[in-house]
């Protein structure tokens, strides 16, 4: 290959590797910190460096603007001037006696000028400048800095902040009578760790004087590595709808407010007549990436703590992906590898402000185990579940079944059911999970026992004043997200239909509304699930064939079979009112990336009507969380649920729904009252 062609090839290699490196680094640091990007970025740097050096050496600093050649013919004097410098003069022709000898003098004049530095081109493309080492060095430094920032995001947090010495106390589930504290203390010199609490509400004018003395909540005499130095303390004999201050001897303190009594709303100043909580999912420290801030900085927690000042929330429902074990790089598969990820989230400098007055309760999702986890309890599950059990379920609401990982509780005007959508699911098999003819489930997301408990919860009559059933799912209930659909309820539509019909039955009975809260998608969407307009034929029993099925009454003859004992299904037409519509609010991430392309589109499971109706879709924003506020106006028979969405710390959207009318009658009459 000629030198010019080689130089041109080297130039294109430098240009392409520089562009790929910069684009990959930008996507990784600002959009999606996928684990597949760093190796590609490192490889591009390995290509870029030698090609850049080659171009730097072989790029001409000057360009020719004029090249003139002068040829002069003169008579030779025949004398040697004694100049030893080589000359361009040559003798021409033969020497003829009597004629002078001729000389040919060739002079070339070349005029050059220094090439322009091409500053903008150099900085944008990564190619060396033709005439400036400074700008060449700067564009090289830009590419090197991009790779160093990728390395920083991947390695600085895990390497420099393993948080082995993390001392932590946070509030978990708080009922109307007790509260749970999670304690982590690795420093044995602080044992035993004791806790105390006291009444902290503002005194009521002219009211009785409250008891403000500190009361003991017990102590932890020893903690060890078997639980990553965590333990729990219970605060009991509390009063409903009351603010308390707690203090732990390891130098931690904070406040919480107990729940109002079942079926009631708060009567406290500032929250009277309402019940508010927040929800979100997906947390990753230092993303989007900034090079000069703490590696464990969490901007989403900062947005949340600011908004909490005005929300007065009872608790946070966190719907999974509290850690990202496989993003941007899986550190290992041991329990300690998973524990370190939990510690680093809790060690964030923004954690304390977001949890000082806010209890957190949790479900988990795939990234606490591995992306799109569908392998039940095999492989790394035990190692992954170890810190989830120690840090989260230990202070969660009561499990529906001892030893299982789905939970249920009632607070104020709402009843909650928190699903485990990972541990019991059938493997993703690229089907929608329903029989194409009957619609029956062909696989399960919840497993037999969890599904039975969920249906029993939906069928259960709630105490007076409890006006909402709230289903908590780590993954979206709607089928409108087409990207990664197999990992959501879209891959389990048969089982979803059973649950939806049970939810519509709640609306048919009237008086109680049903909503679903979910996360996972790194986007926000509000979706409605109206019942089918034509209702459904359902089997209510079995009986003998009607007379028309055996018109001649022949029994036991040789020509007609005896059908007297044959049972046939008895059906009844069920028609759900439109007021039984179920709503879902799916909000995430609290602090993570959002997808640069759109992945949600209204769709249906039926050709006759839209089963999954899009109410609102807001994909953009690195931090999203929802606030749910419930009120029961004294002059109304219906309860009001007011939903607010916060994007990057700013309220972006709101929506209001009401419970179905609590009246007897047909679906048509209920719709007339509701609508």
XYZ file of N, CA and C in Angstrom, residues 446-619:
522
model
N -46.948 -15.889 39.951
C -47.004 -15.818 41.408
C -46.844 -17.157 42.107
N -47.112 -18.240 41.423
C -47.129 -19.534 42.094
C -48.486 -19.781 42.741
N -48.768 -21.029 43.046
C -50.099 -21.433 43.527
C -50.495 -20.736 44.827
N -49.602 -20.751 45.816
C -49.975 -20.241 47.138
C -50.115 -18.725 47.149
N -49.209 -18.027 46.490
C -49.286 -16.569 46.481
C -50.533 -16.105 45.731
N -50.857 -16.756 44.620
C -52.058 -16.402 43.875
C -53.306 -16.627 44.730
N -53.344 -17.746 45.447
C -54.500 -18.022 46.304
C -54.638 -16.965 47.391
N -53.524 -16.557 47.976
C -53.583 -15.536 49.025
C -54.006 -14.181 48.451
N -53.554 -13.865 47.247
C -53.941 -12.607 46.616
C -55.442 -12.590 46.336
N -55.970 -13.668 45.770
C -57.404 -13.721 45.469
C -58.232 -13.660 46.753
N -57.737 -14.315 47.813
C -58.443 -14.250 49.098
C -58.450 -12.823 49.642
N -57.347 -12.109 49.468
C -57.276 -10.711 49.913
C -58.254 -9.844 49.133
N -58.353 -10.062 47.814
C -59.283 -9.288 47.011
C -60.735 -9.587 47.388
N -61.014 -10.826 47.744
C -62.387 -11.210 48.101
C -62.757 -10.822 49.531
N -61.772 -10.503 50.348
C -62.000 -10.230 51.768
C -62.744 -8.916 51.963
N -63.692 -8.931 52.859
C -64.368 -7.708 53.242
C -63.454 -6.915 54.166
N -63.235 -5.653 53.841
C -62.336 -4.830 54.639
C -63.087 -4.170 55.793
N -62.354 -3.802 56.844
C -63.002 -3.108 57.968
C -63.634 -1.794 57.517
N -64.563 -1.315 58.293
C -65.242 -0.062 57.981
C -64.233 1.072 57.855
N -64.388 1.862 56.831
C -63.497 2.995 56.605
C -62.338 2.696 55.681
N -62.047 1.421 55.426
C -60.992 1.042 54.482
C -61.615 1.050 53.094
N -61.222 2.017 52.276
C -61.917 2.268 51.013
C -61.087 1.915 49.786
N -59.847 1.494 49.982
C -58.989 1.190 48.837
C -58.208 -0.098 49.078
N -58.117 -0.902 48.031
C -57.201 -2.039 47.991
C -56.069 -1.668 47.025
N -54.832 -1.758 47.517
C -53.675 -1.326 46.728
C -52.747 -2.516 46.525
N -52.640 -2.955 45.287
C -51.771 -4.073 44.928
C -50.406 -3.528 44.529
N -49.359 -4.061 45.132
C -47.996 -3.590 44.904
C -47.245 -4.645 44.105
N -46.825 -4.275 42.900
C -46.121 -5.196 41.999
C -44.826 -4.539 41.552
N -43.730 -5.279 41.622
C -42.452 -4.695 41.201
C -42.394 -4.471 39.696
N -43.198 -5.206 38.931
C -43.209 -5.081 37.468
C -44.565 -4.573 36.998
N -44.627 -3.932 35.824
C -45.891 -3.360 35.355
C -46.967 -4.418 35.149
N -48.194 -4.043 35.541
C -49.351 -4.907 35.351
C -49.881 -4.786 33.925
N -49.683 -3.624 33.306
C -50.172 -3.414 31.951
C -49.338 -4.182 30.931
N -49.954 -4.463 29.782
C -49.243 -5.080 28.671
C -48.777 -4.043 27.653
N -48.908 -2.767 27.989
C -48.588 -1.719 27.017
C -47.092 -1.518 26.809
N -46.243 -1.997 27.708
C -44.804 -1.900 27.484
C -44.366 -3.078 26.616
N -43.987 -2.766 25.395
C -43.612 -3.831 24.461
C -42.152 -4.221 24.601
N -41.303 -3.332 25.114
C -39.879 -3.655 25.262
C -39.680 -4.464 26.544
N -39.025 -5.623 26.418
C -38.855 -6.488 27.581
C -40.170 -7.041 28.089
N -41.128 -7.232 27.176
C -42.492 -7.584 27.578
C -42.569 -8.902 28.345
N -41.740 -9.878 27.988
C -41.799 -11.184 28.636
C -41.504 -11.111 30.129
N -40.800 -10.069 30.536
C -40.436 -9.949 31.946
C -41.536 -9.313 32.769
N -42.577 -8.755 32.129
C -43.670 -8.094 32.835
C -44.900 -9.004 32.834
N -46.019 -8.476 33.342
C -47.263 -9.252 33.340
C -47.741 -9.532 31.918
N -47.191 -8.858 30.924
C -47.561 -9.142 29.537
C -47.185 -10.571 29.147
N -46.235 -11.151 29.813
C -45.870 -12.545 29.556
C -46.683 -13.546 30.356
N -47.654 -13.050 31.160
C -48.446 -13.934 32.031
C -49.904 -13.475 32.009
N -50.455 -13.297 30.795
C -51.777 -12.700 30.648
C -52.894 -13.595 31.169
N -52.718 -14.909 31.118
C -53.753 -15.804 31.634
C -53.968 -15.590 33.123
N -52.892 -15.555 33.878
C -52.993 -15.320 35.316
C -53.441 -13.885 35.595
N -52.985 -12.948 34.791
C -53.404 -11.556 34.964
C -54.910 -11.418 34.827
N -55.512 -12.140 33.878
C -56.951 -12.039 33.667
C -57.725 -12.513 34.891
N -57.247 -13.580 35.523
C -57.902 -14.073 36.740
C -57.892 -12.991 37.814
N -56.744 -12.324 37.967
C -56.612 -11.276 38.984
C -57.478 -10.079 38.628
N -57.493 -9.689 37.361
C -58.322 -8.557 36.939
C -59.797 -8.806 37.226
N -60.274 -10.007 36.930
C -61.688 -10.299 37.176
C -62.006 -10.239 38.662
N -61.064 -10.678 39.495
C -61.269 -10.568 40.941
C -61.272 -9.101 41.381
N -60.455 -8.268 40.735
C -60.461 -6.831 41.034
C -61.782 -6.193 40.607
N -62.279 -6.558 39.427
C -63.562 -6.016 38.972
C -64.698 -6.447 39.896
N -64.586 -7.633 40.466
C -65.598 -8.082 41.427
C -65.645 -7.162 42.641
N -64.481 -6.646 43.047
C -64.452 -5.687 44.155
C -65.267 -4.454 43.779
N -65.068 -3.956 42.565
C -65.836 -2.799 42.105
C -67.309 -3.100 41.950
N -67.635 -4.329 41.571
C -69.037 -4.730 41.434
C -69.744 -4.683 42.777
N -69.046 -5.078 43.828
C -69.635 -5.016 45.173
C -69.825 -3.572 45.620
N -68.937 -2.675 45.156
C -69.078 -1.252 45.439
C -68.433 -0.826 46.739
N -68.083 0.451 46.810
C -67.567 1.039 48.039
C -66.067 1.006 48.198
N -65.370 0.115 47.481
C -63.916 -0.036 47.602
C -63.303 0.027 46.202
N -62.275 0.851 46.038
C -61.566 0.945 44.771
C -60.289 0.135 44.790
N -59.792 -0.223 43.607
C -58.571 -1.019 43.470
C -57.599 -0.280 42.562
N -56.356 -0.137 43.026
C -55.300 0.394 42.174
C -54.082 -0.523 42.261
N -53.226 -0.427 41.252
C -51.968 -1.160 41.205
C -50.832 -0.142 41.174
N -49.813 -0.357 41.986
C -48.599 0.451 41.957
C -47.453 -0.425 41.499
N -46.653 0.071 40.551
C -45.557 -0.730 40.011
C -44.382 0.162 39.660
N -43.301 -0.468 39.212
C -42.093 0.266 38.832
C -41.375 -0.437 37.700
N -40.036 -0.461 37.754
C -39.182 -1.278 36.900
C -38.849 -0.687 35.532
N -39.763 0.043 34.882
C -39.588 0.401 33.477
C -38.737 1.648 33.248
N -38.359 2.369 34.293
C -37.597 3.618 34.169
C -38.389 4.682 33.401
N -39.697 4.544 33.422
C -40.605 5.497 32.804
C -41.844 5.592 33.690
N -42.694 6.550 33.396
C -43.976 6.626 34.106
C -45.111 6.397 33.125
N -46.117 5.655 33.580
C -47.354 5.521 32.812
C -48.506 5.263 33.775
N -49.614 5.900 33.494
C -50.871 5.612 34.194
C -51.777 4.895 33.206
N -52.303 3.757 33.617
C -53.085 2.898 32.727
C -54.384 2.509 33.416
N -55.468 2.475 32.661
C -56.761 2.025 33.173
C -57.116 0.679 32.562
N -57.745 -0.181 33.372
C -58.178 -1.508 32.927
C -59.692 -1.600 33.103
N -60.460 -1.119 32.106
C -61.920 -1.203 32.223
C -62.394 -2.638 32.007
N -63.488 -3.026 32.646
C -64.036 -4.363 32.390
C -64.603 -4.438 30.982
N -64.712 -5.634 30.430
C -65.261 -5.761 29.075
C -66.709 -5.286 29.041
N -67.085 -4.532 28.011
C -68.454 -3.968 27.961
C -69.534 -5.036 27.971
N -69.238 -6.175 27.363
C -70.254 -7.216 27.288
C -70.287 -8.150 28.468
N -69.428 -7.947 29.445
C -69.403 -8.840 30.594
C -68.830 -10.194 30.248
N -69.253 -11.215 30.998
C -68.690 -12.552 30.836
C -69.685 -13.608 31.292
N -69.726 -14.707 30.559
C -70.482 -15.871 30.998
C -69.600 -16.682 31.934
N -70.094 -16.941 33.144
C -69.305 -17.733 34.075
C -70.098 -18.941 34.548
N -69.400 -20.029 34.798
C -70.029 -21.266 35.249
C -70.355 -21.133 36.733
N -71.615 -21.382 37.088
C -72.044 -21.273 38.485
C -72.403 -22.631 39.080
N -72.334 -23.676 38.279
C -72.645 -25.007 38.786
C -72.894 -25.972 37.647
N -73.371 -27.186 38.010
C -73.659 -28.216 37.014
C -75.025 -28.820 37.320
N -75.706 -29.274 36.256
C -77.011 -29.893 36.414
C -77.292 -30.847 35.278
N -78.478 -31.547 35.324
C -78.819 -32.493 34.243
C -79.108 -31.762 32.947
N -79.035 -32.526 31.877
C -79.358 -31.952 30.573
C -80.805 -31.470 30.561
N -81.052 -30.355 29.936
C -82.449 -29.897 29.809
C -83.228 -30.858 28.914
N -84.571 -30.852 29.011
C -85.393 -31.812 28.236
C -85.137 -31.763 26.742
N -84.851 -30.600 26.195
C -84.672 -30.524 24.748
C -83.456 -31.300 24.272
N -82.554 -31.578 25.188
C -81.374 -32.350 24.818
C -81.709 -33.828 24.672
N -82.891 -34.296 25.190
C -83.327 -35.686 25.062
C -84.819 -35.670 24.711
N -85.154 -35.220 23.521
C -86.553 -34.901 23.190
C -87.495 -36.094 23.220
N -87.000 -37.292 23.047
C -87.903 -38.449 22.970
C -88.004 -39.185 24.294
N -87.220 -38.726 25.260
C -87.285 -39.368 26.567
C -86.857 -40.806 26.552
N -86.058 -41.234 25.578
C -85.631 -42.618 25.470
C -84.502 -42.893 26.439
N -84.604 -43.943 27.202
C -83.582 -44.287 28.172
C -83.200 -45.752 27.996
N -81.954 -45.967 27.816
C -81.456 -47.336 27.785
C -81.813 -48.099 26.548
N -82.386 -47.490 25.537
C -82.705 -48.212 24.318
C -81.441 -48.473 23.531
N -81.571 -49.331 22.568
C -80.407 -49.660 21.771
C -80.004 -48.550 20.832
N -80.940 -47.631 20.617
C -80.622 -46.576 19.655
C -80.264 -45.248 20.316
N -80.737 -45.037 21.553
C -80.468 -43.776 22.233
C -79.748 -44.044 23.555
N -78.694 -43.294 23.854
C -77.988 -43.479 25.123
C -78.797 -42.905 26.280
N -78.536 -43.419 27.463
C -79.163 -42.904 28.676
C -78.391 -41.653 29.118
N -79.046 -40.499 29.050
C -78.373 -39.232 29.376
C -78.898 -38.624 30.669
N -79.628 -39.389 31.447
C -80.237 -38.823 32.646
C -79.210 -38.424 33.692
N -78.063 -39.075 33.674
C -77.038 -38.759 34.675
C -75.940 -37.834 34.151
N -76.101 -37.390 32.909
C -75.102 -36.493 32.332
C -75.285 -35.087 32.904
N -74.192 -34.487 33.401
C -74.224 -33.140 33.970
C -73.744 -32.111 32.932
N -74.430 -30.998 32.919
C -74.046 -29.922 32.010
C -73.787 -28.651 32.811
N -72.821 -27.816 32.393
C -72.528 -26.599 33.158
C -73.687 -25.609 33.117
N -73.935 -24.989 34.259
C -74.906 -23.913 34.351
C -74.142 -22.587 34.366
N -74.510 -21.649 33.549
C -73.780 -20.387 33.435
C -74.663 -19.223 33.844
N -73.978 -18.149 34.188
C -74.653 -16.902 34.538
C -73.870 -15.761 33.914
N -74.572 -14.808 33.388
C -73.891 -13.672 32.767
C -73.529 -12.650 33.839
N -72.231 -12.339 33.921
C -71.761 -11.328 34.866
C -71.407 -10.065 34.093
N -71.940 -8.954 34.557
C -71.664 -7.674 33.902
C -71.088 -6.720 34.943
N -69.823 -6.361 34.749
C -69.183 -5.446 35.690
C -69.483 -3.999 35.295
N -69.689 -3.127 36.255
C -69.906 -1.715 35.930
C -68.599 -1.051 35.516
N -68.710 0.024 34.773
C -67.525 0.771 34.376
C -66.803 1.343 35.596
N -67.547 1.569 36.661
C -66.936 2.096 37.887
C -65.987 1.097 38.531
N -65.998 -0.161 38.074
C -65.075 -1.168 38.598
C -63.698 -1.083 37.948
N -63.489 -0.130 37.054
C -62.203 0.033 36.367
C -61.044 0.089 37.362
N -60.001 -0.667 37.061
C -58.787 -0.695 37.879
C -57.773 0.260 37.261
N -57.035 0.973 38.096
C -56.016 1.901 37.623
C -54.643 1.471 38.108
N -53.663 1.661 37.222
C -52.270 1.387 37.585
C -51.437 2.645 37.414
N -50.554 2.886 38.399
C -49.575 3.964 38.319
C -48.192 3.327 38.438
N -47.450 3.381 37.352
C -46.123 2.770 37.310
C -45.080 3.869 37.230
N -44.247 3.972 38.263
C -43.306 5.088 38.347
C -41.908 4.597 38.701
N -40.948 4.997 37.906
C -39.534 4.722 38.152
C -38.737 5.471 37.074
N -37.444 5.687 37.288
C -36.636 5.285 38.437
C -36.622 6.401 39.482
N -36.246 6.056 40.707
C -36.007 7.096 41.695
C -34.682 7.794 41.406
N -33.686 7.022 40.966
C -32.410 7.623 40.569
C -31.666 6.658 39.659
N -31.882 6.823 38.367
C -31.250 5.939 37.396
C -31.494 6.516 36.008
N -31.181 5.762 34.957
C -31.366 6.248 33.593
C -32.827 6.140 33.165
N -33.163 6.874 32.135
C -34.422 6.655 31.430
C -34.087 6.360 29.978
N -34.945 5.619 29.324
C -34.663 5.169 27.966
C -34.827 6.318 26.973
N -33.894 6.471 26.027
C -33.988 7.558 25.046
C -35.019 7.294 23.954
N -35.593 6.095 23.912
C -36.619 5.799 22.923
C -37.881 5.336 23.647
N -39.018 5.396 22.974
C -40.322 5.161 23.588
C -40.691 3.685 23.523
N -41.154 3.153 24.664
C -41.389 1.708 24.748
C -42.811 1.364 25.186
N -43.675 2.347 25.309
C -45.042 2.126 25.816
C -46.039 2.510 24.738
N -47.001 1.631 24.464
C -48.008 1.901 23.443
C -49.305 1.215 23.835
N -50.388 1.952 23.741
C -51.692 1.408 24.119
C -52.010 0.156 23.311
N -52.505 -0.881 23.994
C -52.793 -2.151 23.333
C -53.978 -2.818 24.031
N -54.349 -3.998 23.553
C -55.526 -4.664 24.094
C -55.379 -6.173 24.006
N -56.054 -6.846 24.914
C -56.131 -8.305 24.853
C -57.388 -8.757 24.116
N -58.224 -7.822 23.693
C -59.493 -8.154 23.055
C -59.671 -7.335 21.784
N -60.239 -7.936 20.741
C -60.534 -7.157 19.524
C -61.766 -6.278 19.679
N -62.517 -6.459 20.782
C -63.797 -5.761 20.949
C -63.674 -4.432 21.691
N -62.632 -4.271 22.481
C -62.476 -3.025 23.239
C -61.016 -2.900 23.657
N -60.619 -1.714 24.131
C -59.253 -1.479 24.582
C -59.141 -1.929 26.038
N -58.365 -2.956 26.267
C -58.255 -3.497 27.627
C -57.279 -2.716 28.487
N -56.246 -2.120 27.878
C -55.222 -1.379 28.612
C -55.195 0.050 28.073
N -55.910 0.951 28.729
C -56.114 2.303 28.237
C -55.034 3.224 28.798
N -54.318 3.888 27.916
C -53.288 4.832 28.345
C -53.937 6.118 28.850
N -53.658 6.456 30.092
C -54.122 7.722 30.652
C -53.042 8.787 30.505
N -51.800 8.417 30.836
C -50.679 9.358 30.725
C -49.383 8.575 30.621
N -48.496 9.060 29.749
C -47.187 8.429 29.555
C -46.129 9.518 29.597
N -45.213 9.427 30.565
C -44.127 10.395 30.715
C -42.824 9.616 30.828
N -42.084 9.476 29.738
C -40.886 8.633 29.781
C -39.639 9.322 30.308
